[in-house]
Amino acid sequence: MVKLRLKRCGRKQRAVYRIIAIDVRSRREGRDLWKVGFYDPIKNQTYSNVPAILDFLEKGAQTTGTVHDISKKAEVFKELRFNQTKFK
């Protein structure tokens, strides 16, 4: 099963996180399948590759709580609902 979760990068006391698609059994710093965005909690900046995130969600990927909240602020789920109604 694939999950969208955060991977810690950056230096000590200055963390930056990548939003990645990764196998559930992998550890936090493990090899990722795809990099779909990043999140900087200090500057409160977010970049999301929305088509890639939507693709993974449509294929059944789950999000962690934090990635879910970040995606909600970026309004990714609105686009997911829009895409689902568009094809039905």
Tab-separated table of C-alpha atoms in Angstrom:
chain	number	residue	atom	x	y	z
A	1	MET	CA	0.000	0.000	0.000
A	2	VAL	CA	1.218	3.500	-0.823
A	3	LYS	CA	1.006	6.443	1.534
A	4	LEU	CA	1.598	10.155	1.047
A	5	ARG	CA	3.711	11.340	3.964
A	6	LEU	CA	6.494	13.722	4.990
A	7	LYS	CA	10.217	13.061	4.681
A	8	ARG	CA	12.497	15.256	6.778
A	9	CYS	CA	15.250	17.213	5.027
A	10	GLY	CA	17.314	20.258	5.912
A	11	ARG	CA	19.744	20.838	8.708
A	12	LYS	CA	19.507	20.731	12.475
A	13	GLN	CA	16.869	23.090	13.917
A	14	ARG	CA	15.873	24.078	10.352
A	15	ALA	CA	13.698	21.257	9.083
A	16	VAL	CA	12.121	21.220	5.647
A	17	TYR	CA	9.856	18.365	4.645
A	18	ARG	CA	9.241	16.722	1.293
A	19	ILE	CA	5.809	15.334	0.565
A	20	ILE	CA	6.453	11.916	-0.936
A	21	ALA	CA	4.641	8.792	-2.034
A	22	ILE	CA	6.197	5.841	-0.245
A	23	ASP	CA	5.451	2.220	0.596
A	24	VAL	CA	3.842	1.859	4.045
A	25	ARG	CA	6.485	-0.569	5.276
A	26	SER	CA	9.384	1.852	4.569
A	27	ARG	CA	10.909	3.996	7.275
A	28	ARG	CA	10.567	7.795	7.330
A	29	GLU	CA	13.871	8.431	5.557
A	30	GLY	CA	13.476	5.441	3.222
A	31	ARG	CA	13.484	5.338	-0.552
A	32	ASP	CA	10.475	7.146	-1.970
A	33	LEU	CA	8.445	6.269	-5.037
A	34	TRP	CA	7.746	9.829	-6.099
A	35	LYS	CA	8.346	13.351	-4.758
A	36	VAL	CA	5.085	15.263	-5.002
A	37	GLY	CA	5.842	18.472	-3.101
A	38	PHE	CA	7.514	20.124	-0.139
A	39	TYR	CA	6.526	21.920	3.053
A	40	ASP	CA	8.556	24.491	4.972
A	41	PRO	CA	7.005	24.973	8.431
A	42	ILE	CA	9.273	27.902	9.329
A	43	LYS	CA	8.357	30.055	6.320
A	44	ASN	CA	4.942	28.374	6.102
A	45	GLN	CA	5.436	27.670	2.381
A	46	THR	CA	3.985	24.739	0.506
A	47	TYR	CA	4.473	23.481	-3.018
A	48	SER	CA	2.343	20.604	-4.264
A	49	ASN	CA	2.362	18.810	-7.591
A	50	VAL	CA	-1.429	18.566	-7.632
A	51	PRO	CA	-1.793	16.266	-10.687
A	52	ALA	CA	0.641	13.762	-9.143
A	53	ILE	CA	-1.148	13.869	-5.768
A	54	LEU	CA	-4.526	13.389	-7.443
A	55	ASP	CA	-3.151	10.483	-9.456
A	56	PHE	CA	-1.927	8.714	-6.301
A	57	LEU	CA	-5.182	9.390	-4.433
A	58	GLU	CA	-7.250	8.020	-7.316
A	59	LYS	CA	-5.120	4.870	-7.289
A	60	GLY	CA	-5.931	4.330	-3.602
A	61	ALA	CA	-3.051	5.971	-1.743
A	62	GLN	CA	-3.714	7.109	1.825
A	63	THR	CA	-2.453	10.330	3.396
A	64	THR	CA	-1.078	10.853	6.873
A	65	GLY	CA	-2.816	13.372	9.109
A	66	THR	CA	-0.288	16.135	8.513
A	67	VAL	CA	-0.202	15.677	4.740
A	68	HIS	CA	-4.006	15.605	4.761
A	69	ASP	CA	-4.101	18.974	6.563
A	70	ILE	CA	-1.504	20.492	4.203
A	71	SER	CA	-3.421	19.220	1.167
A	72	LYS	CA	-6.660	20.553	2.579
A	73	LYS	CA	-5.159	24.049	2.893
A	74	ALA	CA	-3.896	23.797	-0.697
A	75	GLU	CA	-7.435	22.760	-1.771
A	76	VAL	CA	-6.267	19.533	-3.402
A	77	PHE	CA	-9.392	17.674	-2.323
A	78	LYS	CA	-11.650	20.179	-4.104
A	79	GLU	CA	-9.907	19.272	-7.336
A	80	LEU	CA	-10.256	15.570	-6.520
A	81	ARG	CA	-14.021	15.949	-6.139
A	82	PHE	CA	-14.148	18.059	-9.315
A	83	ASN	CA	-12.288	15.384	-11.285
A	84	GLN	CA	-14.535	12.609	-9.973
A	85	THR	CA	-17.740	14.422	-10.944
A	86	LYS	CA	-16.278	15.398	-14.305
A	87	PHE	CA	-15.726	11.776	-15.396
A	88	LYS	CA	-19.031	10.336	-14.152
